Tab-separated table of C-alpha atoms and ligand atoms in Angstrom:
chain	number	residue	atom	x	y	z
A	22	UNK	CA	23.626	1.270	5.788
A	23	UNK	CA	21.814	-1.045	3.598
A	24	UNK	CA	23.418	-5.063	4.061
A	25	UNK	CA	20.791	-6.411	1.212
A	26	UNK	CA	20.052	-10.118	1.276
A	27	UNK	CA	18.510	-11.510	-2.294
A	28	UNK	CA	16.435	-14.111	-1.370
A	29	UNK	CA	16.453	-17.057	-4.502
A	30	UNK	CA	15.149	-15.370	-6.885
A	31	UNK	CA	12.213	-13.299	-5.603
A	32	UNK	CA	11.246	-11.793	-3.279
A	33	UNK	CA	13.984	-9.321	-2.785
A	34	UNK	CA	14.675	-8.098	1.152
A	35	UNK	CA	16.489	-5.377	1.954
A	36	UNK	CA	17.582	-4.674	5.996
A	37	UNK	CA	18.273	-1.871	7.370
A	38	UNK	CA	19.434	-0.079	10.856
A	39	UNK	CA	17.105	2.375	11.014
A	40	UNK	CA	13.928	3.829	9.972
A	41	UNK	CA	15.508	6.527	8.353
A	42	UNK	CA	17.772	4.634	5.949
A	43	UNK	CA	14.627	2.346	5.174
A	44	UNK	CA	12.553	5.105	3.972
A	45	UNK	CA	15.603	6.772	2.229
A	46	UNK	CA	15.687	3.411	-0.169
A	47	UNK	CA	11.476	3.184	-0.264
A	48	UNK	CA	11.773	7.017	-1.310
A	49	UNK	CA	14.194	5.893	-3.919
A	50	UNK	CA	12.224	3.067	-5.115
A	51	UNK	CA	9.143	4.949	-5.885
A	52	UNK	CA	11.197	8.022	-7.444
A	53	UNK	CA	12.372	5.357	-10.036
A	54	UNK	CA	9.016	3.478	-10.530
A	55	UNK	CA	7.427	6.632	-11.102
A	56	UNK	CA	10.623	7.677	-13.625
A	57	UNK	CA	10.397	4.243	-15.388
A	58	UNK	CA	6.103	4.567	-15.785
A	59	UNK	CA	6.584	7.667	-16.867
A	60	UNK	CA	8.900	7.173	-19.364
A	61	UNK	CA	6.707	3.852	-20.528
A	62	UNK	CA	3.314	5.048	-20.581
A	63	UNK	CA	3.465	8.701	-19.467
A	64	UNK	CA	1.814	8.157	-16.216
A	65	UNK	CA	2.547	6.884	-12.803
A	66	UNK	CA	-0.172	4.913	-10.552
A	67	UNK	CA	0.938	3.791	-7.024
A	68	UNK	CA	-1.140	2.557	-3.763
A	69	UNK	CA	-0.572	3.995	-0.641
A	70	UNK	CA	-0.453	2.305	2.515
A	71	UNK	CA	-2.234	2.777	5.644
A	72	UNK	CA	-0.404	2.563	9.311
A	73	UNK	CA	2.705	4.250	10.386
A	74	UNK	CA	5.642	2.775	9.138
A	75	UNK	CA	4.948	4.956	5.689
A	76	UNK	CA	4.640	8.378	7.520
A	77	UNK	CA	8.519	9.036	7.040
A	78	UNK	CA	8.666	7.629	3.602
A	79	UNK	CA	5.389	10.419	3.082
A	80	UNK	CA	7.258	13.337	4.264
A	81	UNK	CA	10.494	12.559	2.143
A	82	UNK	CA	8.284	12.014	-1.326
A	83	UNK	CA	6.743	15.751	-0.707
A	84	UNK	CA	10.136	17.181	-0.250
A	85	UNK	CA	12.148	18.883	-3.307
A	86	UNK	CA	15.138	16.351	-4.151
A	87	UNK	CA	11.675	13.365	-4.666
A	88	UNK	CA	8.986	15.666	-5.943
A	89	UNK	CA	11.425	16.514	-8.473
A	90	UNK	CA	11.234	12.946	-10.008
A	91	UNK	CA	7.645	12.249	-9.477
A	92	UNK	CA	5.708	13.631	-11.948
A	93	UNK	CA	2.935	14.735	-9.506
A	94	UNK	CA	0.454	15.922	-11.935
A	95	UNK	CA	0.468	12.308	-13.970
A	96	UNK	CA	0.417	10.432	-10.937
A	97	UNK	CA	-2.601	8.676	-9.441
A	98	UNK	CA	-2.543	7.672	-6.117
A	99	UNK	CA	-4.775	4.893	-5.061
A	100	UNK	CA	-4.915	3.472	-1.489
A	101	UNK	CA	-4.744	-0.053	-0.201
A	102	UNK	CA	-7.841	0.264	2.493
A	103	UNK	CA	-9.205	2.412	4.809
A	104	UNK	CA	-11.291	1.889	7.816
A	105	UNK	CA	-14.895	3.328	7.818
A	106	UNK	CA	-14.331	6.630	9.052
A	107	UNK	CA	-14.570	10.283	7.816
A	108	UNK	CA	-11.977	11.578	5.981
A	109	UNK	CA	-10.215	13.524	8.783
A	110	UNK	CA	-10.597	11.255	11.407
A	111	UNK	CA	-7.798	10.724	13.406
A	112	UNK	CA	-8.039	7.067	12.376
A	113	UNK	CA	-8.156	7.727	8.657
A	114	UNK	CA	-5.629	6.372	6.643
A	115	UNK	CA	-5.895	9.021	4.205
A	116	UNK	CA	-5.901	11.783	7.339
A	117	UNK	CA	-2.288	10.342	7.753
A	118	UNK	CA	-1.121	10.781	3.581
A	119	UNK	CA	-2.770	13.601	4.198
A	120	UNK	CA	-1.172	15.288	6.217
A	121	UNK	CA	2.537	14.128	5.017
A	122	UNK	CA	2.277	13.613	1.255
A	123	UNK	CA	-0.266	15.880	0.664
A	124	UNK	CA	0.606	18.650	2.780
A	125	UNK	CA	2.666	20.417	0.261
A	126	UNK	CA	-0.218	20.138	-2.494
A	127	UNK	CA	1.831	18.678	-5.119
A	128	UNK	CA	-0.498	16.377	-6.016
A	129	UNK	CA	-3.956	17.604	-8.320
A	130	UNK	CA	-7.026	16.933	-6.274
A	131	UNK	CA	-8.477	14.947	-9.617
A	132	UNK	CA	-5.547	12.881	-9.326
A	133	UNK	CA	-6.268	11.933	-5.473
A	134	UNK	CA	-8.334	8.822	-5.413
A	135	UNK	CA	-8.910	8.327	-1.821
A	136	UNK	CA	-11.457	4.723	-0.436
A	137	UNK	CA	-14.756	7.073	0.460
A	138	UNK	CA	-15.319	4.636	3.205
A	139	UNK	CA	-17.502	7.271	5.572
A	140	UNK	CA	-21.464	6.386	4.399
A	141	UNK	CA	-22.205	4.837	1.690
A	142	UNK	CA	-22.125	1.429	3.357
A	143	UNK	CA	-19.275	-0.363	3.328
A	144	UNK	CA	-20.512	-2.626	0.811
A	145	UNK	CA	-21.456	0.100	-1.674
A	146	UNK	CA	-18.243	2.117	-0.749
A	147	UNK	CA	-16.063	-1.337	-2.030
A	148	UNK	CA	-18.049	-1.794	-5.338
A	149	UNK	CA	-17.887	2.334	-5.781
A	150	UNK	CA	-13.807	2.103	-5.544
A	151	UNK	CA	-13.650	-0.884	-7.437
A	152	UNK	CA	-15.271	0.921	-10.404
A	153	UNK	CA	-12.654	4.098	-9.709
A	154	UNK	CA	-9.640	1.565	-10.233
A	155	UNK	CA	-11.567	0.091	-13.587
A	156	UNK	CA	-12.527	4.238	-14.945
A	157	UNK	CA	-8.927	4.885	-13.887
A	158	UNK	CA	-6.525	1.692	-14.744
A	159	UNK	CA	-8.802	-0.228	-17.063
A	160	UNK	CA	-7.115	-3.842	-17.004
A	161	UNK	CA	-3.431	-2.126	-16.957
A	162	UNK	CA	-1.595	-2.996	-13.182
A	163	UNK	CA	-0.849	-0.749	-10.609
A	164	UNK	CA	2.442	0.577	-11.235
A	165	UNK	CA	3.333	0.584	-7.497
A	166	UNK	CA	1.854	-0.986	-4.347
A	167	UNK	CA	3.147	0.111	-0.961
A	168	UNK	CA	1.916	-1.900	1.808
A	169	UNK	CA	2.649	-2.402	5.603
A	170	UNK	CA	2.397	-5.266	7.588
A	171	UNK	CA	0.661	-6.361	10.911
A	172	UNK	CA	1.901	-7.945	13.978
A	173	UNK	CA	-0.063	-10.801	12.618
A	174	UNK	CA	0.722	-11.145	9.574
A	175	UNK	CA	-2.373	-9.191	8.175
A	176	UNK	CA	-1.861	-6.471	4.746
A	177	UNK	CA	-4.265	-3.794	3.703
A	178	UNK	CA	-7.062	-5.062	5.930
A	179	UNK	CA	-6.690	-8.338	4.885
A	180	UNK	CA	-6.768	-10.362	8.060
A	181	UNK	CA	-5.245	-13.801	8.961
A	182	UNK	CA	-8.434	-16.457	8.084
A	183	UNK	CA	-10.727	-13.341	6.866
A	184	UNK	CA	-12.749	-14.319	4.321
A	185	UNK	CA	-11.963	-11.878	1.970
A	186	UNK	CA	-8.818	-13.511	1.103
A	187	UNK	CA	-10.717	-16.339	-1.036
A	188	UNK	CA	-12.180	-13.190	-2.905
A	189	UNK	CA	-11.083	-13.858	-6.217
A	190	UNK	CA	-13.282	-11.724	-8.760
A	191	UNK	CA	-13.590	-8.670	-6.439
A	192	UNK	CA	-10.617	-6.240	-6.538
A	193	UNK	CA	-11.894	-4.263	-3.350
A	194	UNK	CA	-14.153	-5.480	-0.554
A	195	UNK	CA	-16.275	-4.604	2.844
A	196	UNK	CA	-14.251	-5.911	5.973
A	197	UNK	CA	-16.862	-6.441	9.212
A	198	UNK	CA	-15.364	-5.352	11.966
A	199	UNK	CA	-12.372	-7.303	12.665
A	200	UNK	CA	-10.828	-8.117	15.978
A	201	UNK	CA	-7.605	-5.932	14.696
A	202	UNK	CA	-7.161	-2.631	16.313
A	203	UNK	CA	-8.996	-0.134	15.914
A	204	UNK	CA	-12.349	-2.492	16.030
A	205	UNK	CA	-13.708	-0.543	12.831
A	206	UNK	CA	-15.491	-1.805	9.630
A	207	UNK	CA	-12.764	-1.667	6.779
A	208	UNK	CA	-12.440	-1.500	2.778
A	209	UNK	CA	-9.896	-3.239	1.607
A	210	UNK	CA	-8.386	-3.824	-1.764
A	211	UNK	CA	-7.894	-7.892	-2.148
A	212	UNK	CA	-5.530	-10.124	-3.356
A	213	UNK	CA	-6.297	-9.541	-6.602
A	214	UNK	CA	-6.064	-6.220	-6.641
A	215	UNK	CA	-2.596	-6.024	-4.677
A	216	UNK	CA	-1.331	-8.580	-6.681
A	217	UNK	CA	-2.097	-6.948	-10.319
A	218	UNK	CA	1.394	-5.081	-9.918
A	219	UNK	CA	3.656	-4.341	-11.808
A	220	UNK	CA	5.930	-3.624	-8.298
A	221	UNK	CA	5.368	-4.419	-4.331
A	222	UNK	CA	7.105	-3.030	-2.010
A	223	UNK	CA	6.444	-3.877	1.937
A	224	UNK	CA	8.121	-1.604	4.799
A	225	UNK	CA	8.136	-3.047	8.249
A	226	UNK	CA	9.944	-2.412	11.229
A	227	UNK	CA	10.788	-4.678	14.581
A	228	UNK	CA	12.192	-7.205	15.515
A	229	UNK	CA	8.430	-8.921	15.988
A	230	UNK	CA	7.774	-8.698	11.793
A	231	UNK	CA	10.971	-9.467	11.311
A	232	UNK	CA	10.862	-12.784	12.924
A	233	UNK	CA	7.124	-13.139	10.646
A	234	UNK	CA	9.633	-11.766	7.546
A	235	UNK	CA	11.954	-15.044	8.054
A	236	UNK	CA	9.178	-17.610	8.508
A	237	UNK	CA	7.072	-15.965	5.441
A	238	UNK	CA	10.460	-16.425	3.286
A	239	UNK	CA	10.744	-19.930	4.592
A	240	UNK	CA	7.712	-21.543	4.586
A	241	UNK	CA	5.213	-19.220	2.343
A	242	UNK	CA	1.657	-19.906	1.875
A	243	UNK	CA	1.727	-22.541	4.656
A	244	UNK	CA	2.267	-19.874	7.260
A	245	UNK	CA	-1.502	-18.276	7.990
A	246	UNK	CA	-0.134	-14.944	7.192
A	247	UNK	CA	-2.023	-13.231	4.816
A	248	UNK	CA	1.418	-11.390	3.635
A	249	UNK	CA	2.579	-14.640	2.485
A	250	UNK	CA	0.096	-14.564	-0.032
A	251	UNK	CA	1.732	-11.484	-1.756
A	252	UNK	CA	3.154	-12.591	-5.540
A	253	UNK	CA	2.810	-8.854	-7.568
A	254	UNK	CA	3.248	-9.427	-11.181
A	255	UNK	CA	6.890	-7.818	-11.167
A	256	UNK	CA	8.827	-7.502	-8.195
A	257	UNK	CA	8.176	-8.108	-4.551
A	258	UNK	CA	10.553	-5.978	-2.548
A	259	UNK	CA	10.886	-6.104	1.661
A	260	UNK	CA	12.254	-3.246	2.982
A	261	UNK	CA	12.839	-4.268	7.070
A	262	UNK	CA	14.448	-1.976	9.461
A	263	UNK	CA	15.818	-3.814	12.665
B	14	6PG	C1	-4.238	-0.261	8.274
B	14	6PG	C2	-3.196	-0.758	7.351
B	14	6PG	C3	-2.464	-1.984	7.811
B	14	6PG	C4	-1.079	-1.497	8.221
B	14	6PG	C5	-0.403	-2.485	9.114
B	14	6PG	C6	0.927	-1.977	9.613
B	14	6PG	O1	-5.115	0.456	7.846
B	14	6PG	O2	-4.145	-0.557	9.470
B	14	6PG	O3	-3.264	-0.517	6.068
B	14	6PG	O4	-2.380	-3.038	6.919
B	14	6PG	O5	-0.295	-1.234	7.101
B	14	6PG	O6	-1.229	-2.741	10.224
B	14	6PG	O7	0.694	-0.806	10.358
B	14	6PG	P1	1.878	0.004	11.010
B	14	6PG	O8	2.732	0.494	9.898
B	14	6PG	O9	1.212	1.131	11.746
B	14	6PG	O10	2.594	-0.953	11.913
């Protein structure tokens, strides 16, 4: 199911033949990040991703044989960005966790730390979640950080050439509308945010991220995809399904 290719030394990526096995392994990634944080510090914090690609990875987490493992009730869940939308708008990112690996209630509402990026502006809305991660986290990483990937190369909201990816001292930040679709304004954590991590895992799928996949692993930062940019403080793991 799984033919894994180390790359050098980081980051790890692991192939697979279908979207099923792929979110079988991210499943069992965050089932043992969540063991090994609690067993550490008695707590569990994770970032969930927007787009698709997660929405089978969402269902299995809510399930029995996962939500045995993840202590749901110590676990905060964060989210990478959101576009500026209510909260169940069909183009919410948190619509979509929502109504996956939420469904089932496991998780304490307290403990649900959603981007409120419907009014306040979008500038507000950034500095509001940035404070959240600071009350919440404090200096200590995110445990976990799921992410997805665009055609172009583009995480979170962070777009290929945006301006936000220079943002060094901000750890969440207003995106004007980009040219991505949907043409909404955006909140995105940044680099520095992502990055502060104690794990990374990115799930894509196709054969057209695939393709970015092998020239991010062979030519990094000079490619203009923001993805390249990704170095968590712990492991950076590519899960890819053909
Ligand atoms: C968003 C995302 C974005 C997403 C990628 C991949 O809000 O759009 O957070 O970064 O993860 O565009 O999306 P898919 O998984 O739908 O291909």
């Amino acid at each position: 199911m799984d033919g894994t290719v180390a790359g050098a030394v980081m980051p790890t990526i692991r192939y697979f033949n279908s979207m099923a096995d792929l979110s079988l392994a991210a499943a069992e990634l965050v089932a043992e990040a969540a063991e090994t944080a609690m067993a550490a510090r008695g707590r569990f914090s994770i970032v969930l991703s927007g787009g698709t690609t997660p929405l089978p990875l969402y269902r299995l987490l809510a399930t029995p044989a996962y939500s045995d493992r993840v202590a749901w009730n110590k676990t905060l869940l964060f989210w990478g960005d959101e576009r500026c939308v209510p909260p169940d708008h069909p183009e919410s990112n948190f619509l979509l966790a929502s109504q996956t690996l939420l469904a089932e209630g496991l998780v304490p509402h307290e403990n649900i730390l959603r981007i409120p990026a419907e009014p306040p502006p979008p500038e507000e809305a950034a500095l509001r979640y940035q404070e959240t991660i600071r009350t919440h986290l404090g200096q200590e990483p995110f445990d976990l950080v799921l992410l997805g990937m665009g055609n172009d190369g583009h995480v979170a909201s962070l777009f290929p050439g945006s301006p936000q990816l220079t943002e060094h001292h901000r750890l969440v930040a207003a995106v004007p509308t980009p040219t991505a679709i949907p043409p909404l304004p955006r909140i995105t954590m940044t680099l520095t945010a992502l990055n502060h991590s104690r794990h990374m895992v990115v799930l894509i799928s196709g054969k057209e991220k695939g393709e970015l996949l092998a020239a991010i692993s062979s030519q990094g930062k000079s490619t203009p995809y923001p993805a390249a940019q990704l170095a968590p403080l712990g492991q950076l793991t590519w899960l890819a399904a053909r």
